[in-house]
mmCIF file of N, CA, C and O in Angstrom:
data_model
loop_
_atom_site.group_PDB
_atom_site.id
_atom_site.type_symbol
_atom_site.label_atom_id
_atom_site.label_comp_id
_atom_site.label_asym_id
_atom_site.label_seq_id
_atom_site.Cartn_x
_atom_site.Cartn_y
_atom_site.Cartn_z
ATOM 1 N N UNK A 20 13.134 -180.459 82.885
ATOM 2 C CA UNK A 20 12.171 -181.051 81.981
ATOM 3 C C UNK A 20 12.694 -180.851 80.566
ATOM 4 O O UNK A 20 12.737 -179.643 80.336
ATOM 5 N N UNK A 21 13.100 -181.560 79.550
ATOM 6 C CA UNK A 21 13.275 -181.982 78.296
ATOM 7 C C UNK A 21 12.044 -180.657 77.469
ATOM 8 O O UNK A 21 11.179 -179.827 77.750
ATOM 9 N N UNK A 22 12.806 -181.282 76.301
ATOM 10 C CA UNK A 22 12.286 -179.842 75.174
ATOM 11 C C UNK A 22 11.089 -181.125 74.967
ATOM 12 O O UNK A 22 9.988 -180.580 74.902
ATOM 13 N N UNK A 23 10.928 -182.995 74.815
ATOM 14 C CA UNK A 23 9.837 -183.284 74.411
ATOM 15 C C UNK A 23 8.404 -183.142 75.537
ATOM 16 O O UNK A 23 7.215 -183.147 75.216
ATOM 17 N N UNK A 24 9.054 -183.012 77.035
ATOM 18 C CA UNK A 24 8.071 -183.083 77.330
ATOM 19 C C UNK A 24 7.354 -181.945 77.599
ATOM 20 O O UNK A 24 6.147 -181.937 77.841
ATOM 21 N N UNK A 25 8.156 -180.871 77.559
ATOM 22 C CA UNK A 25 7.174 -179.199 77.093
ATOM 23 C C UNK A 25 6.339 -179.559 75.925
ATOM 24 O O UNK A 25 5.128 -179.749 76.032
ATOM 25 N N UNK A 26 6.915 -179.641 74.934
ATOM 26 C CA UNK A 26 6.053 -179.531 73.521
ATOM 27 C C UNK A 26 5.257 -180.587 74.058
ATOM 28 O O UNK A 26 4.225 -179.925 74.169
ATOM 29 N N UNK A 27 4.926 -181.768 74.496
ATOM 30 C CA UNK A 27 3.946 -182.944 74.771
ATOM 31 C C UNK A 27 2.770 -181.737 75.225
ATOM 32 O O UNK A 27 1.927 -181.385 74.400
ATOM 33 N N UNK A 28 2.809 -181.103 76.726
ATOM 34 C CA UNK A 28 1.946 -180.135 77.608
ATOM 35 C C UNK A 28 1.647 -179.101 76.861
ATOM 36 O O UNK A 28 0.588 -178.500 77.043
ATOM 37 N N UNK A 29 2.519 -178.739 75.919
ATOM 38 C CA UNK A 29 1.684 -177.795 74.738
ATOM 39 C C UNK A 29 0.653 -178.550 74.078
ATOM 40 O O UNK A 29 -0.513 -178.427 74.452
ATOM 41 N N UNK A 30 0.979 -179.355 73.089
ATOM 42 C CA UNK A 30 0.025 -180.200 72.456
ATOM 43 C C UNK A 30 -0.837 -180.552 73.364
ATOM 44 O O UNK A 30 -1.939 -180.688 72.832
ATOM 45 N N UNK A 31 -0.867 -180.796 74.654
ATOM 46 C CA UNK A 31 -2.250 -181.382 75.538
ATOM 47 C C UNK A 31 -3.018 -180.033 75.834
ATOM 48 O O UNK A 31 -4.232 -180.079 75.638
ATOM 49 N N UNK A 32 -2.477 -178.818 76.285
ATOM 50 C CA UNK A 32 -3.047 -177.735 76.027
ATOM 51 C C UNK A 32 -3.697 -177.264 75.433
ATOM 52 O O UNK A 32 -4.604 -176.606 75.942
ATOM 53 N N UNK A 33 -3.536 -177.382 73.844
ATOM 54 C CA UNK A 33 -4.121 -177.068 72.670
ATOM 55 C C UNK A 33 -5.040 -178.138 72.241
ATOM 56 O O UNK A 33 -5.885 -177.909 71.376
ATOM 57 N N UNK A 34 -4.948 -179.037 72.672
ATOM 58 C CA UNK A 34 -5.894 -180.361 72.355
ATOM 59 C C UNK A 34 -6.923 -179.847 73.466
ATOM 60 O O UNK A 34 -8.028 -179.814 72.925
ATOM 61 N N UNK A 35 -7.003 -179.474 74.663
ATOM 62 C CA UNK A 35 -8.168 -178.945 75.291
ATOM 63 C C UNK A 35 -8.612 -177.643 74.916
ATOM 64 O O UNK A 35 -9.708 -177.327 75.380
ATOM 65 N N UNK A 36 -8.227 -177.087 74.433
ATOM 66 C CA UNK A 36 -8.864 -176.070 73.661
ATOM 67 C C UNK A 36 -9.437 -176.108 72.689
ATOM 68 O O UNK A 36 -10.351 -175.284 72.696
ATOM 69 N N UNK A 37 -9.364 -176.747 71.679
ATOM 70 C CA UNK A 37 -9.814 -177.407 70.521
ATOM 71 C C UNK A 37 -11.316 -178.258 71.429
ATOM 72 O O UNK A 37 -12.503 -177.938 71.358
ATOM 73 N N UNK A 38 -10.787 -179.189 72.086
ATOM 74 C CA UNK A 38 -12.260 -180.156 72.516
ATOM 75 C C UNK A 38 -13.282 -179.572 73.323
ATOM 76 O O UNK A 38 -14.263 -180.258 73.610
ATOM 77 N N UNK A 39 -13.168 -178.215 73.792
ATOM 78 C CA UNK A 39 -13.393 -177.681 74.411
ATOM 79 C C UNK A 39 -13.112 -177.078 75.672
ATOM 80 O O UNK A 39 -13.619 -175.981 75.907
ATOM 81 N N UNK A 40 -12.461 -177.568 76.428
ATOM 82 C CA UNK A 40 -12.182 -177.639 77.795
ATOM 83 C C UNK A 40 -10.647 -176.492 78.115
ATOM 84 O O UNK A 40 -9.604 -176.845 78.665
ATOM 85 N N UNK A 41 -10.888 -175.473 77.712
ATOM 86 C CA UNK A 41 -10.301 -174.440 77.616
ATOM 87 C C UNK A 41 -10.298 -173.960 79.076
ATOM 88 O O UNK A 41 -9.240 -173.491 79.496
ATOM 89 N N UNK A 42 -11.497 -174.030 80.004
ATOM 90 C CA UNK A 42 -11.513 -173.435 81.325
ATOM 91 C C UNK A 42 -10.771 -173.867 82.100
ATOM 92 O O UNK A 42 -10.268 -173.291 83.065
ATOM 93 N N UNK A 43 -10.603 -175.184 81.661
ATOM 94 C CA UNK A 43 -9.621 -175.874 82.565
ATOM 95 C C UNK A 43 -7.895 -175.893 82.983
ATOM 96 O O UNK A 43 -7.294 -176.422 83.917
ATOM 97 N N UNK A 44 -7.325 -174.843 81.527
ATOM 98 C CA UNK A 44 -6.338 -174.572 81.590
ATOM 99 C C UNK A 44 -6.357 -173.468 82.135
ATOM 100 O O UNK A 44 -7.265 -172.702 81.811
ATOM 101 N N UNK A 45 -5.380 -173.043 83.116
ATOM 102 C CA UNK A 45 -5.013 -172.597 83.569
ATOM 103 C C UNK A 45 -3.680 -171.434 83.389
ATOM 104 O O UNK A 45 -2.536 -171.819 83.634
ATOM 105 N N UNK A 46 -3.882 -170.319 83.045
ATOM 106 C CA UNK A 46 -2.932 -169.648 82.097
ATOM 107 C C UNK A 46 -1.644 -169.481 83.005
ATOM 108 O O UNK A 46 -0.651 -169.125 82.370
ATOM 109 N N UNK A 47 -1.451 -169.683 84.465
ATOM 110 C CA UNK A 47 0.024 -169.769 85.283
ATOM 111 C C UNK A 47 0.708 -171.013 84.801
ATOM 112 O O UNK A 47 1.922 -171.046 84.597
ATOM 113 N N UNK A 48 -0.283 -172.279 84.580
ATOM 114 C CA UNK A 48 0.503 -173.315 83.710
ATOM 115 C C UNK A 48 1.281 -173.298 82.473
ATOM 116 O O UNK A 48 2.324 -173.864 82.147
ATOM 117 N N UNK A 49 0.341 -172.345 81.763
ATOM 118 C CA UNK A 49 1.204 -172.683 80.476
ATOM 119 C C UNK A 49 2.111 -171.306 80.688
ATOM 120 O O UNK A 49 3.207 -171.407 80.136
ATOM 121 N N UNK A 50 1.907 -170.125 81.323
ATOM 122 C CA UNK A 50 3.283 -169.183 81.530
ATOM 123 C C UNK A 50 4.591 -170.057 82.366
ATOM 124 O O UNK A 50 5.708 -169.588 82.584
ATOM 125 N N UNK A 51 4.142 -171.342 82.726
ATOM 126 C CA UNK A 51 4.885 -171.911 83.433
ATOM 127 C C UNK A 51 5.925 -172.872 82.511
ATOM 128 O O UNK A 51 7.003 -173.343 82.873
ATOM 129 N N UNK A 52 5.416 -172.977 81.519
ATOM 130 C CA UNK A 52 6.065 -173.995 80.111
ATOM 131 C C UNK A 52 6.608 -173.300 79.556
ATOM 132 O O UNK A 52 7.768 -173.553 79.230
ATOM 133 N N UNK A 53 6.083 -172.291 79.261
ATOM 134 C CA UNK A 53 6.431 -170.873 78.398
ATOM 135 C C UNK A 53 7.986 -170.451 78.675
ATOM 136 O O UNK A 53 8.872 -170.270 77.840
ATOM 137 N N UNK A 54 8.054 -170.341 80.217
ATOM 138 C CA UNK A 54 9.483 -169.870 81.098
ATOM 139 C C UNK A 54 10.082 -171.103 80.913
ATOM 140 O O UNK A 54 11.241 -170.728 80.735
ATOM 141 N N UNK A 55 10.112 -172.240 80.833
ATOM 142 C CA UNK A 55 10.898 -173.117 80.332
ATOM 143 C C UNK A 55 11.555 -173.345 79.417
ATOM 144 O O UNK A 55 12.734 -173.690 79.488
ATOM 145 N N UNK A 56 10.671 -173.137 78.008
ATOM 146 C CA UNK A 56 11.092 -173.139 77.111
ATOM 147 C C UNK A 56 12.029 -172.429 76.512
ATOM 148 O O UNK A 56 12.909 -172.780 75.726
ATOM 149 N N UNK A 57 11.661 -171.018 77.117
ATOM 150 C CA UNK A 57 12.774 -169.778 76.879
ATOM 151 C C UNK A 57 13.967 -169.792 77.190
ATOM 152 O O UNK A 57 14.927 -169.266 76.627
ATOM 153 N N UNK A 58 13.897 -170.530 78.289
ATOM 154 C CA UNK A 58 14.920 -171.034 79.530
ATOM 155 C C UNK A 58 16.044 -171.946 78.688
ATOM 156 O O UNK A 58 17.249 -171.865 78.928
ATOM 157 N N UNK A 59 15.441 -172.878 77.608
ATOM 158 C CA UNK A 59 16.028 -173.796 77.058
ATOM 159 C C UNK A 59 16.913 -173.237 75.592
ATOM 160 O O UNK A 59 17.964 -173.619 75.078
ATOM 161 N N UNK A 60 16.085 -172.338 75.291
ATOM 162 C CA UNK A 60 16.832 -171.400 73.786
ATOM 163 C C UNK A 60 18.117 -171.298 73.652
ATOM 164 O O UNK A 60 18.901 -171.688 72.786
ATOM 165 N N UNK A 61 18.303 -170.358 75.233
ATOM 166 C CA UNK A 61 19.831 -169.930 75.285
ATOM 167 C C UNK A 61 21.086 -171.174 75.141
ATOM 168 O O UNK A 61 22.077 -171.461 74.470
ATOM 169 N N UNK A 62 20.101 -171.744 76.497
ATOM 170 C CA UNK A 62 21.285 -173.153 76.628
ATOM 171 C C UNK A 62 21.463 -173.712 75.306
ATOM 172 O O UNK A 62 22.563 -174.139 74.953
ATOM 173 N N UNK A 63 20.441 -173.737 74.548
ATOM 174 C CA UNK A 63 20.717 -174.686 72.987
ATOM 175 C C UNK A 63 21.534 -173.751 72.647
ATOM 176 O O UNK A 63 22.588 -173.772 73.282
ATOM 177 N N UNK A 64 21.391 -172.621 71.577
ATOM 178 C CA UNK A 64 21.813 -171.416 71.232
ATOM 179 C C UNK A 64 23.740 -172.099 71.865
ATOM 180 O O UNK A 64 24.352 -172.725 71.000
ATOM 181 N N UNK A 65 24.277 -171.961 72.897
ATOM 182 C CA UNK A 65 25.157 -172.001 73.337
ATOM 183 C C UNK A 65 25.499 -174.059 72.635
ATOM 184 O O UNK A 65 26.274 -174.505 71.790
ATOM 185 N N UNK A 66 24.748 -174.541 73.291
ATOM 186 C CA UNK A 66 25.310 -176.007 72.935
ATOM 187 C C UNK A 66 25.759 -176.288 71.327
ATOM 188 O O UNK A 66 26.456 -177.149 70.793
ATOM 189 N N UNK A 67 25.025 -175.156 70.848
ATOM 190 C CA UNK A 67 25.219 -175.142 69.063
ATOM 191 C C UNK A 67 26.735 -174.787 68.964
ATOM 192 O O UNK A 67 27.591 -175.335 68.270
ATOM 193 N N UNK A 68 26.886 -173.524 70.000
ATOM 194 C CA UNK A 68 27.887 -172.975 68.994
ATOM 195 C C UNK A 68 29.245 -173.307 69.861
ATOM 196 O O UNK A 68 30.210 -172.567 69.668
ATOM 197 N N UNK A 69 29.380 -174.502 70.909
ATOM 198 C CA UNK A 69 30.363 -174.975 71.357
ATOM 199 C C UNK A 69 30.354 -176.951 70.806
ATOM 200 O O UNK A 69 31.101 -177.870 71.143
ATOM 201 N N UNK A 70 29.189 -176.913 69.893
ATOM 202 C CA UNK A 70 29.095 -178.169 69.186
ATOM 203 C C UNK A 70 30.334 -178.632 68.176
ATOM 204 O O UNK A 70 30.369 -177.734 67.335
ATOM 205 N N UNK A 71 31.161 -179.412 67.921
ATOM 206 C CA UNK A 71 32.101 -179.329 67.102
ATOM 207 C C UNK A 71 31.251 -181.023 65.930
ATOM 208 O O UNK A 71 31.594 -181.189 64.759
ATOM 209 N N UNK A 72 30.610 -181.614 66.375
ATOM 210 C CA UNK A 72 29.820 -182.395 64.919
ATOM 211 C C UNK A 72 28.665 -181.859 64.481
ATOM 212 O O UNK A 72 27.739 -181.389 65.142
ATOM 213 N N UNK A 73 28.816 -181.987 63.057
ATOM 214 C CA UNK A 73 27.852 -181.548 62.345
ATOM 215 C C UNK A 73 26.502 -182.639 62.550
ATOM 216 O O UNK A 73 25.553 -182.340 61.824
ATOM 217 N N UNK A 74 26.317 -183.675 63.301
ATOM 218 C CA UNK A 74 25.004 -184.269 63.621
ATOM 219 C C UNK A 74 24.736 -183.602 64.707
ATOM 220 O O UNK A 74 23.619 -183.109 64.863
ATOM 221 N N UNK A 75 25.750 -183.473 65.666
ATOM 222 C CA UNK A 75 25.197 -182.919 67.126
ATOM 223 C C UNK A 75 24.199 -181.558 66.407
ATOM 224 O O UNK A 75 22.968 -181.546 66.424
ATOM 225 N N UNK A 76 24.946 -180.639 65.895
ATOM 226 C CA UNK A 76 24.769 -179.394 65.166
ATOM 227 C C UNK A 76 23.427 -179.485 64.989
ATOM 228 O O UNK A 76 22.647 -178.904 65.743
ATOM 229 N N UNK A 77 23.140 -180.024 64.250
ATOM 230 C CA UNK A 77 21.864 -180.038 63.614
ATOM 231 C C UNK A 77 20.588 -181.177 64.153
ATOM 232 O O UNK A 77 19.499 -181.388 63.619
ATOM 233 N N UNK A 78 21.123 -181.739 65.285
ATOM 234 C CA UNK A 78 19.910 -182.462 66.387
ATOM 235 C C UNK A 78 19.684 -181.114 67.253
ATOM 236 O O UNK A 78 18.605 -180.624 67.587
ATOM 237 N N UNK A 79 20.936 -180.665 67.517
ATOM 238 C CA UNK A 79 20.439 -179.009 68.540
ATOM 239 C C UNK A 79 19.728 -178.120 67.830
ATOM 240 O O UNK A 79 18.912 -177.546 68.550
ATOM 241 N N UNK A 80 19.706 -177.786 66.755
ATOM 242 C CA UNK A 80 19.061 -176.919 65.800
ATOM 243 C C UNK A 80 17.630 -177.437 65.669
ATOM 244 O O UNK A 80 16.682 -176.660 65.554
ATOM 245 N N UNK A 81 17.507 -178.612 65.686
ATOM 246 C CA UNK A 81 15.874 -179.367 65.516
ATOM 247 C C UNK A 81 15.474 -178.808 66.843
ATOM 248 O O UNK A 81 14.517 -178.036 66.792
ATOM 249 N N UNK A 82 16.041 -179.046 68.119
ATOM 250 C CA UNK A 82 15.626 -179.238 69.161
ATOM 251 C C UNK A 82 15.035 -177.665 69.450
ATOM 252 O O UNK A 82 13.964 -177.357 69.975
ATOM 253 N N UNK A 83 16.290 -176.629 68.835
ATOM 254 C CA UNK A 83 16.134 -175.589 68.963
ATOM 255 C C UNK A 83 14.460 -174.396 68.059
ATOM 256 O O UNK A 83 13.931 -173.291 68.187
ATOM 257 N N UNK A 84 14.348 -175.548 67.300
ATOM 258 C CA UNK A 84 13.121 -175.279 66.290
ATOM 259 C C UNK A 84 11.899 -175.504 67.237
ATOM 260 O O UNK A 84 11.065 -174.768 67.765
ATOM 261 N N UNK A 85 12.116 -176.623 67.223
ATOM 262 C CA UNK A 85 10.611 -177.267 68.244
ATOM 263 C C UNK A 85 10.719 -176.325 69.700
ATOM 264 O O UNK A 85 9.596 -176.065 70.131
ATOM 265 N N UNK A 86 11.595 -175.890 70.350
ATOM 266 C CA UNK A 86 11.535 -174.829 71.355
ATOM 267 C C UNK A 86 10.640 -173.548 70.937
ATOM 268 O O UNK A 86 9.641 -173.184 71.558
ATOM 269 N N UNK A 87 10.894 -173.246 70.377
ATOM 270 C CA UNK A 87 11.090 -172.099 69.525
ATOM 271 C C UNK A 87 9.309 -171.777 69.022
ATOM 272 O O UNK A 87 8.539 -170.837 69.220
ATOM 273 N N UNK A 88 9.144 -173.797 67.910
ATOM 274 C CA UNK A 88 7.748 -173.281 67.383
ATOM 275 C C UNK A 88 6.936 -173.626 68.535
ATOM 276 O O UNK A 88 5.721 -173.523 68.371
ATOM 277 N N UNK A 89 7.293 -173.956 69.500
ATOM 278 C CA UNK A 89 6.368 -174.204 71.104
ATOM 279 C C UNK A 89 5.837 -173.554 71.609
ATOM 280 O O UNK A 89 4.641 -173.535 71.901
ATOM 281 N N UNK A 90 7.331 -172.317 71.980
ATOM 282 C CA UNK A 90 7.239 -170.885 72.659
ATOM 283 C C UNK A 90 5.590 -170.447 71.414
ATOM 284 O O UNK A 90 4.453 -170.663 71.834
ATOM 285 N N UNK A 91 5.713 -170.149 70.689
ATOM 286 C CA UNK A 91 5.002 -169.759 69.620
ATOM 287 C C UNK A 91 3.158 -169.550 69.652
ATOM 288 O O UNK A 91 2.316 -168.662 69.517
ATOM 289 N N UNK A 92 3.299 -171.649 70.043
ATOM 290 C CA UNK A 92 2.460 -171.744 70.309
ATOM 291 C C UNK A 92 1.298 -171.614 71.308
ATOM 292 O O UNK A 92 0.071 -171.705 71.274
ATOM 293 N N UNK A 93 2.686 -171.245 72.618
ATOM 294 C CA UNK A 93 2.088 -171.089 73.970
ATOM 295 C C UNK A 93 2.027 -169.625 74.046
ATOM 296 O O UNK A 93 1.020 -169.238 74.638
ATOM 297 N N UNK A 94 2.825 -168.670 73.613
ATOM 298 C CA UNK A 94 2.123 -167.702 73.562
ATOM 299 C C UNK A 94 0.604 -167.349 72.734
ATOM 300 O O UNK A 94 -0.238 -166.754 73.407
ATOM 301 N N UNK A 95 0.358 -167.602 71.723
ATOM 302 C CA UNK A 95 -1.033 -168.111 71.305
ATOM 303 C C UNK A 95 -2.066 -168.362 72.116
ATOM 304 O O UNK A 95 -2.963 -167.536 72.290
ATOM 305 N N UNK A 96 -2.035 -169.622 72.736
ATOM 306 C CA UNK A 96 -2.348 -170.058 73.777
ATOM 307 C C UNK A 96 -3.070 -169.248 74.873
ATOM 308 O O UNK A 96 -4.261 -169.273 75.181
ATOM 309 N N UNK A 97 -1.772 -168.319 75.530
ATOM 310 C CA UNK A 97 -2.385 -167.329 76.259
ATOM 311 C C UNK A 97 -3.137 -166.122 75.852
ATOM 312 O O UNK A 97 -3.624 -165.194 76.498
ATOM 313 N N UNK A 98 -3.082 -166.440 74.442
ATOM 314 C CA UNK A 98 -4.074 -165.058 73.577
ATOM 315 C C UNK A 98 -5.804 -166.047 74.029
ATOM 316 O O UNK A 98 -6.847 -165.716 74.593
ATOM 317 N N UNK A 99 -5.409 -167.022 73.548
ATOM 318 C CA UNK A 99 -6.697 -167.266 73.362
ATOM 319 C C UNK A 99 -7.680 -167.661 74.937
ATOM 320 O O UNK A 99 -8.891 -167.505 75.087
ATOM 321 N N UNK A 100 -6.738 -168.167 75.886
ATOM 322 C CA UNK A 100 -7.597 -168.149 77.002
ATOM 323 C C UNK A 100 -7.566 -167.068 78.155
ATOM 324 O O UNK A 100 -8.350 -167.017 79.103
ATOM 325 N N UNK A 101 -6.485 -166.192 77.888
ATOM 326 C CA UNK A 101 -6.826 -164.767 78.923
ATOM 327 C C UNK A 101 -7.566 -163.880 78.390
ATOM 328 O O UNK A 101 -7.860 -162.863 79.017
#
C-alpha cells in the first residue's frame, strides 16, 4: 500500500472522529496503518540515500514527510480513542 493511500485512511480516521463516529474505529486498524507507515520510513530513508537526482531526492523527502507527519497523526489517534 502506497504512502497516499495510508495518509487517505488517516484522514478518514480523523474525519470520524471529528464527526463523531469515533466508536467505530477500531484501534487494531489504525495500529495496522501505523506498522505500515513505519515500515515505509526506512525503505525511503534508504531510497534517499542511494538516490543520485536531486528531484528524485526531494519527491522521497516529501514522501518521507507525509510518512512521518501520518505516523504522528496516528499515533494521536490512538491517544484519543484507547
Amino acid at each position: 500500500m502506497g504512502i497516499t493511500k495510508l495518509a487517505a485512511k488517516m484522514v478518514d480516521y480523523n474525519e470520524r472522529l471529528v464527526s463523531g463516529n469515533a466508536s467505530k474505529i477500531k484501534p487494531s486498524h489504525v495500529e495496522k496503518v501505523l506498522k505500515k507507515l513505519r515500515g515505509k520510513s526506512p525503505e525511503l530513508e534508504e531510497e534517499i540515500a542511494a538516490a543520485k537526482s536531486t528531484d528524485k531526492i526531494a519527491r522521497l523527502e516529501q514522501k518521507l514527510g507525509i510518512a512521518r507527519a501520518q505516523s504522528e497523526r496516528g499515533e494521536w489517534l490512538l491517544d484519543e480513542i484507547g
